[in-house]
Amino acid sequence: MKLTVIYENHAGFRKGLLGAHGFSALVEHGGTRVLVDTGTDGSVLLHNMGELGIDVDGIDFLFITHGHYDHTGGMKAFLEARTKQLKVIGHPEIFRNRIALKPKRRDIGIPFSREELEGLGAEFVLRKEPFEFAPGFWSSGEILRRTWDRAVGYVERDGKLERDSVPDDMALIIDLGDGAAVVTGCGHSGVLNIAWHAEDVSGRPVRALIGGLHLNGAKREILNEVAERIEAERLYAGHCTGIDSYAYLKAMLGERIEPLHVGKTIEL
């Protein structure tokens, strides 16, 4: 398996790449190429894909980890740049009407309608349960919350706001034979829950957990629990992990954890 980070908060160390708030990565395994999320801005996504030599028409599937703008904002531009249809894997509730109240009220959901994206060639495959959509590639389905999670924001129903449990937060699981790699967009389900669920779905130990861990601003008790209970061999943390939280985990986990940046490649 090879993973290439396309969209991340930090641009890293290669000239010409752009960093911006959001996440996207290309996973290549067994001859299949899966794009995970599309970041916030389509122009940044397509720029970085061009700089990294990634052909937009060479992508076989798009996997959406959840329906927040910083993981889906580049979807329209990406679909417009392609010349053929594309299967989009996700959860049935990714198009929820999502709201944040701080620092001011604003929409934080997918900034496009399903119909608009289907008109550009998206073929949505939306399921709540785990399933293998390509050889070695599994959608986690809904993730069981056995311990704390990191849900954020609100949903609007009948003109009223309700806390959003982010049920559509899913992870991509890649079967490596001797283990599994797990790609999480934001980790709203809770990093421990994600790792445990991936092991249940794949029947294999997690060799690598990659993506946003949503630990920015987390209390020390939570960070200590992550360091003590996470069994993944390697963690590659970025996006919403938070600089302070990453530094704390680095002090505890040492070489088991690395930061993500645009252009970083991981081979397993």
CSV table of C-alpha atoms in Angstrom, one decimal:
chain,number,residue,atom,x,y,z
A,1,MET,CA,0.0,0.0,0.0
A,2,LYS,CA,1.1,3.5,-0.8
A,3,LEU,CA,-0.5,6.6,0.6
A,4,THR,CA,0.2,10.2,-0.6
A,5,VAL,CA,-1.0,13.2,1.3
A,6,ILE,CA,-2.6,15.7,-1.1
A,7,TYR,CA,-4.3,18.2,1.2
A,8,GLU,CA,-3.2,19.0,4.7
A,9,ASN,CA,-2.9,22.0,7.0
A,10,HIS,CA,0.9,22.1,6.4
A,11,ALA,CA,2.6,22.1,3.0
A,12,GLY,CA,5.8,20.3,4.2
A,13,PHE,CA,9.2,20.6,2.6
A,14,ARG,CA,8.7,20.4,-1.2
A,15,LYS,CA,8.5,23.6,-3.3
A,16,GLY,CA,5.3,24.3,-5.1
A,17,LEU,CA,2.9,22.5,-2.8
A,18,LEU,CA,0.1,24.3,-0.9
A,19,GLY,CA,-1.0,23.8,2.7
A,20,ALA,CA,-4.6,24.7,3.7
A,21,HIS,CA,-7.1,23.6,6.3
A,22,GLY,CA,-8.6,20.3,5.3
A,23,PHE,CA,-7.6,16.7,4.4
A,24,SER,CA,-7.2,14.5,1.3
A,25,ALA,CA,-5.0,11.6,0.5
A,26,LEU,CA,-4.6,9.1,-2.3
A,27,VAL,CA,-4.3,5.4,-1.4
A,28,GLU,CA,-2.9,3.0,-3.9
A,29,HIS,CA,-3.2,-0.8,-3.2
A,30,GLY,CA,-3.5,-3.8,-5.4
A,31,GLY,CA,-3.9,-1.8,-8.6
A,32,THR,CA,-6.8,0.3,-7.2
A,33,ARG,CA,-6.5,4.0,-6.5
A,34,VAL,CA,-8.9,5.5,-3.9
A,35,LEU,CA,-9.0,9.2,-3.1
A,36,VAL,CA,-10.0,9.9,0.5
A,37,ASP,CA,-11.8,13.2,1.0
A,38,THR,CA,-11.2,16.3,-1.1
A,39,GLY,CA,-10.1,19.1,1.3
A,40,THR,CA,-11.8,22.5,1.5
A,41,ASP,CA,-10.8,24.2,-1.7
A,42,GLY,CA,-10.9,22.5,-5.1
A,43,SER,CA,-8.2,24.8,-6.6
A,44,VAL,CA,-5.8,23.8,-3.9
A,45,LEU,CA,-6.6,20.1,-4.3
A,46,LEU,CA,-6.1,20.2,-8.1
A,47,HIS,CA,-3.0,22.3,-7.8
A,48,ASN,CA,-1.4,19.8,-5.4
A,49,MET,CA,-2.5,16.8,-7.5
A,50,GLY,CA,-0.8,18.5,-10.5
A,51,GLU,CA,2.4,19.1,-8.6
A,52,LEU,CA,2.4,15.5,-7.4
A,53,GLY,CA,1.7,14.1,-10.8
A,54,ILE,CA,-1.7,12.6,-9.9
A,55,ASP,CA,-4.1,12.1,-12.8
A,56,VAL,CA,-7.7,13.1,-11.8
A,57,ASP,CA,-9.0,10.5,-14.2
A,58,GLY,CA,-6.8,7.8,-12.7
A,59,ILE,CA,-8.8,7.7,-9.5
A,60,ASP,CA,-11.1,4.6,-9.2
A,61,PHE,CA,-13.1,5.6,-6.2
A,62,LEU,CA,-13.7,8.6,-3.9
A,63,PHE,CA,-14.2,7.8,-0.2
A,64,ILE,CA,-15.8,10.5,1.9
A,65,THR,CA,-15.1,10.1,5.6
A,66,HIS,CA,-17.9,12.4,6.8
A,67,GLY,CA,-20.0,15.4,5.6
A,68,HIS,CA,-18.0,18.4,6.8
A,69,TYR,CA,-16.9,21.1,4.4
A,70,ASP,CA,-13.1,20.7,5.0
A,71,HIS,CA,-13.3,17.2,3.7
A,72,THR,CA,-15.7,17.7,0.8
A,73,GLY,CA,-15.3,21.3,-0.4
A,74,GLY,CA,-13.0,20.2,-3.3
A,75,MET,CA,-15.5,17.6,-4.6
A,76,LYS,CA,-17.2,19.8,-7.2
A,77,ALA,CA,-13.9,21.0,-8.8
A,78,PHE,CA,-12.5,17.5,-8.7
A,79,LEU,CA,-15.5,16.1,-10.5
A,80,GLU,CA,-15.5,18.9,-13.0
A,81,ALA,CA,-11.9,18.1,-13.9
A,82,ARG,CA,-12.7,14.5,-14.7
A,83,THR,CA,-14.0,13.1,-18.0
A,84,LYS,CA,-15.8,10.0,-16.6
A,85,GLN,CA,-18.2,8.8,-13.9
A,86,LEU,CA,-16.9,8.1,-10.4
A,87,LYS,CA,-18.3,6.0,-7.5
A,88,VAL,CA,-18.4,7.9,-4.2
A,89,ILE,CA,-18.4,5.8,-1.1
A,90,GLY,CA,-19.9,7.3,2.1
A,91,HIS,CA,-22.6,7.2,4.8
A,92,PRO,CA,-26.3,7.9,4.0
A,93,GLU,CA,-26.2,11.0,6.2
A,94,ILE,CA,-23.3,12.9,4.7
A,95,PHE,CA,-25.7,15.5,3.3
A,96,ARG,CA,-27.1,16.5,6.7
A,97,ASN,CA,-27.6,20.3,7.2
A,98,ARG,CA,-24.8,21.0,9.7
A,99,ILE,CA,-24.3,24.1,11.8
A,100,ALA,CA,-21.5,25.5,14.0
A,101,LEU,CA,-22.2,28.3,16.4
A,102,LYS,CA,-18.7,29.5,17.3
A,103,PRO,CA,-17.1,31.9,16.6
A,104,LYS,CA,-20.4,32.7,14.8
A,105,ARG,CA,-23.3,30.7,13.3
A,106,ARG,CA,-22.3,29.2,10.0
A,107,ASP,CA,-22.9,26.2,7.7
A,108,ILE,CA,-20.2,23.5,8.0
A,109,GLY,CA,-21.7,20.7,5.9
A,110,ILE,CA,-21.1,19.7,2.3
A,111,PRO,CA,-21.3,22.9,0.3
A,112,PHE,CA,-23.0,21.2,-2.6
A,113,SER,CA,-26.3,19.3,-3.1
A,114,ARG,CA,-26.3,15.6,-4.0
A,115,GLU,CA,-28.1,16.4,-7.2
A,116,GLU,CA,-25.5,18.9,-8.3
A,117,LEU,CA,-22.6,16.4,-7.7
A,118,GLU,CA,-24.5,13.6,-9.5
A,119,GLY,CA,-24.9,15.9,-12.4
A,120,LEU,CA,-21.1,16.1,-12.6
A,121,GLY,CA,-20.6,12.3,-12.6
A,122,ALA,CA,-20.8,11.2,-9.0
A,123,GLU,CA,-22.4,7.8,-8.4
A,124,PHE,CA,-23.1,7.7,-4.6
A,125,VAL,CA,-22.8,4.4,-2.8
A,126,LEU,CA,-24.0,5.2,0.7
A,127,ARG,CA,-24.2,2.5,3.4
A,128,LYS,CA,-24.2,2.4,7.2
A,129,GLU,CA,-22.7,-1.1,7.4
A,130,PRO,CA,-19.1,-2.1,6.7
A,131,PHE,CA,-18.5,-3.5,3.2
A,132,GLU,CA,-15.7,-4.2,0.8
A,133,PHE,CA,-16.1,-1.9,-2.2
A,134,ALA,CA,-12.9,-3.0,-4.0
A,135,PRO,CA,-10.4,-5.8,-3.3
A,136,GLY,CA,-8.7,-5.0,0.0
A,137,PHE,CA,-10.6,-1.7,0.5
A,138,TRP,CA,-13.3,-1.6,3.2
A,139,SER,CA,-15.7,1.1,4.4
A,140,SER,CA,-15.8,0.9,8.2
A,141,GLY,CA,-19.5,1.7,8.3
A,142,GLU,CA,-20.8,3.3,11.4
A,143,ILE,CA,-18.2,3.2,14.2
A,144,LEU,CA,-19.3,1.9,17.6
A,145,ARG,CA,-18.6,4.5,20.3
A,146,ARG,CA,-17.3,2.3,23.2
A,147,THR,CA,-15.6,5.2,24.9
A,148,TRP,CA,-15.4,9.0,24.4
A,149,ASP,CA,-15.8,10.5,21.0
A,150,ARG,CA,-15.0,13.9,19.5
A,151,ALA,CA,-18.4,14.9,17.9
A,152,VAL,CA,-18.9,18.6,17.1
A,153,GLY,CA,-21.5,21.0,15.9
A,154,TYR,CA,-25.3,20.8,15.4
A,155,VAL,CA,-27.8,19.6,12.9
A,156,GLU,CA,-31.0,21.5,12.0
A,157,ARG,CA,-34.3,19.6,12.2
A,158,ASP,CA,-37.7,21.3,11.7
A,159,GLY,CA,-36.1,24.6,12.5
A,160,LYS,CA,-34.5,23.4,15.7
A,161,LEU,CA,-30.8,22.8,16.5
A,162,GLU,CA,-29.7,19.4,17.9
A,163,ARG,CA,-26.3,18.3,18.9
A,164,ASP,CA,-24.6,16.4,16.0
A,165,SER,CA,-23.3,13.0,16.9
A,166,VAL,CA,-21.6,12.8,13.5
A,167,PRO,CA,-22.9,9.2,12.8
A,168,ASP,CA,-21.5,9.4,9.3
A,169,ASP,CA,-17.9,9.6,10.6
A,170,MET,CA,-16.3,6.6,8.9
A,171,ALA,CA,-12.8,5.3,8.2
A,172,LEU,CA,-11.2,3.6,5.2
A,173,ILE,CA,-9.7,0.2,6.1
A,174,ILE,CA,-7.1,-1.3,3.9
A,175,ASP,CA,-6.4,-5.1,4.2
A,176,LEU,CA,-2.6,-5.6,4.1
A,177,GLY,CA,-2.7,-9.3,4.7
A,178,ASP,CA,-0.7,-9.3,7.9
A,179,GLY,CA,-2.5,-6.3,9.3
A,180,ALA,CA,-4.7,-3.3,8.4
A,181,ALA,CA,-4.1,0.4,7.6
A,182,VAL,CA,-6.8,2.8,8.7
A,183,VAL,CA,-7.4,6.3,7.2
A,184,THR,CA,-9.5,8.6,9.2
A,185,GLY,CA,-10.6,12.1,8.1
A,186,CYS,CA,-11.2,13.8,11.4
A,187,GLY,CA,-11.7,11.0,13.9
A,188,HIS,CA,-15.0,12.3,15.3
A,189,SER,CA,-15.8,8.8,16.4
A,190,GLY,CA,-12.8,8.8,18.8
A,191,VAL,CA,-9.4,7.4,17.8
A,192,LEU,CA,-9.6,4.5,20.2
A,193,ASN,CA,-13.1,3.5,18.9
A,194,ILE,CA,-11.9,3.7,15.3
A,195,ALA,CA,-8.9,1.5,15.9
A,196,TRP,CA,-11.0,-1.1,17.8
A,197,HIS,CA,-13.7,-1.1,15.2
A,198,ALA,CA,-11.2,-1.5,12.3
A,199,GLU,CA,-9.8,-4.6,14.0
A,200,ASP,CA,-13.3,-6.0,14.4
A,201,VAL,CA,-14.1,-5.4,10.7
A,202,SER,CA,-10.9,-6.6,9.2
A,203,GLY,CA,-10.0,-9.3,11.7
A,204,ARG,CA,-6.4,-8.0,11.7
A,205,PRO,CA,-4.3,-5.8,13.9
A,206,VAL,CA,-3.9,-2.1,12.9
A,207,ARG,CA,-0.5,-1.5,11.6
A,208,ALA,CA,-1.0,2.2,10.8
A,209,LEU,CA,-3.6,4.8,11.8
A,210,ILE,CA,-3.4,7.8,9.4
A,211,GLY,CA,-5.2,11.1,9.3
A,212,GLY,CA,-6.9,13.7,11.6
A,213,LEU,CA,-7.3,12.4,15.1
A,214,HIS,CA,-9.4,15.4,16.3
A,215,LEU,CA,-7.4,15.9,19.5
A,216,ASN,CA,-6.9,19.7,19.2
A,217,GLY,CA,-7.7,21.1,22.6
A,218,ALA,CA,-8.2,17.7,24.2
A,219,LYS,CA,-7.7,17.3,27.9
A,220,ARG,CA,-4.6,15.6,29.2
A,221,GLU,CA,-6.6,12.7,30.5
A,222,ILE,CA,-7.8,11.9,26.9
A,223,LEU,CA,-4.3,12.2,25.5
A,224,ASN,CA,-2.9,10.0,28.2
A,225,GLU,CA,-5.6,7.4,27.4
A,226,VAL,CA,-4.7,7.5,23.8
A,227,ALA,CA,-1.0,7.0,24.5
A,228,GLU,CA,-1.7,4.1,26.9
A,229,ARG,CA,-4.4,2.2,25.0
A,230,ILE,CA,-3.8,2.7,21.3
A,231,GLU,CA,-2.3,-0.5,19.9
A,232,ALA,CA,-1.6,0.6,16.4
A,233,GLU,CA,2.0,0.1,15.4
A,234,ARG,CA,2.3,3.5,13.9
A,235,LEU,CA,0.3,6.8,14.0
A,236,TYR,CA,0.5,9.4,11.3
A,237,ALA,CA,-1.3,12.4,12.7
A,238,GLY,CA,-2.4,15.6,11.0
A,239,HIS,CA,-5.2,18.0,10.2
A,240,CYS,CA,-7.3,18.3,13.4
A,241,THR,CA,-4.9,16.6,15.8
A,242,GLY,CA,-3.6,19.9,17.0
A,243,ILE,CA,0.1,21.0,17.4
A,244,ASP,CA,0.1,20.9,21.2
A,245,SER,CA,-1.7,17.5,21.3
A,246,TYR,CA,0.7,16.1,18.7
A,247,ALA,CA,3.7,17.3,20.7
A,248,TYR,CA,2.3,15.7,23.9
A,249,LEU,CA,1.7,12.4,22.1
A,250,LYS,CA,5.2,12.6,20.5
A,251,ALA,CA,6.8,12.9,23.9
A,252,MET,CA,4.9,9.8,25.0
A,253,LEU,CA,5.0,7.6,21.9
A,254,GLY,CA,8.3,8.6,20.4
A,255,GLU,CA,9.0,7.1,17.0
A,256,ARG,CA,5.5,5.4,16.9
A,257,ILE,CA,3.9,8.8,15.8
A,258,GLU,CA,4.8,11.1,12.9
A,259,PRO,CA,3.2,14.3,11.5
A,260,LEU,CA,1.5,14.6,8.2
A,261,HIS,CA,2.2,17.2,5.5
A,262,VAL,CA,1.3,17.7,1.8
A,263,GLY,CA,3.5,15.4,-0.3
A,264,LYS,CA,4.3,13.0,2.5
A,265,THR,CA,4.2,9.3,1.3
A,266,ILE,CA,3.6,6.3,3.5
A,267,GLU,CA,4.4,2.8,2.2
A,268,LEU,CA,3.4,-0.4,4.0
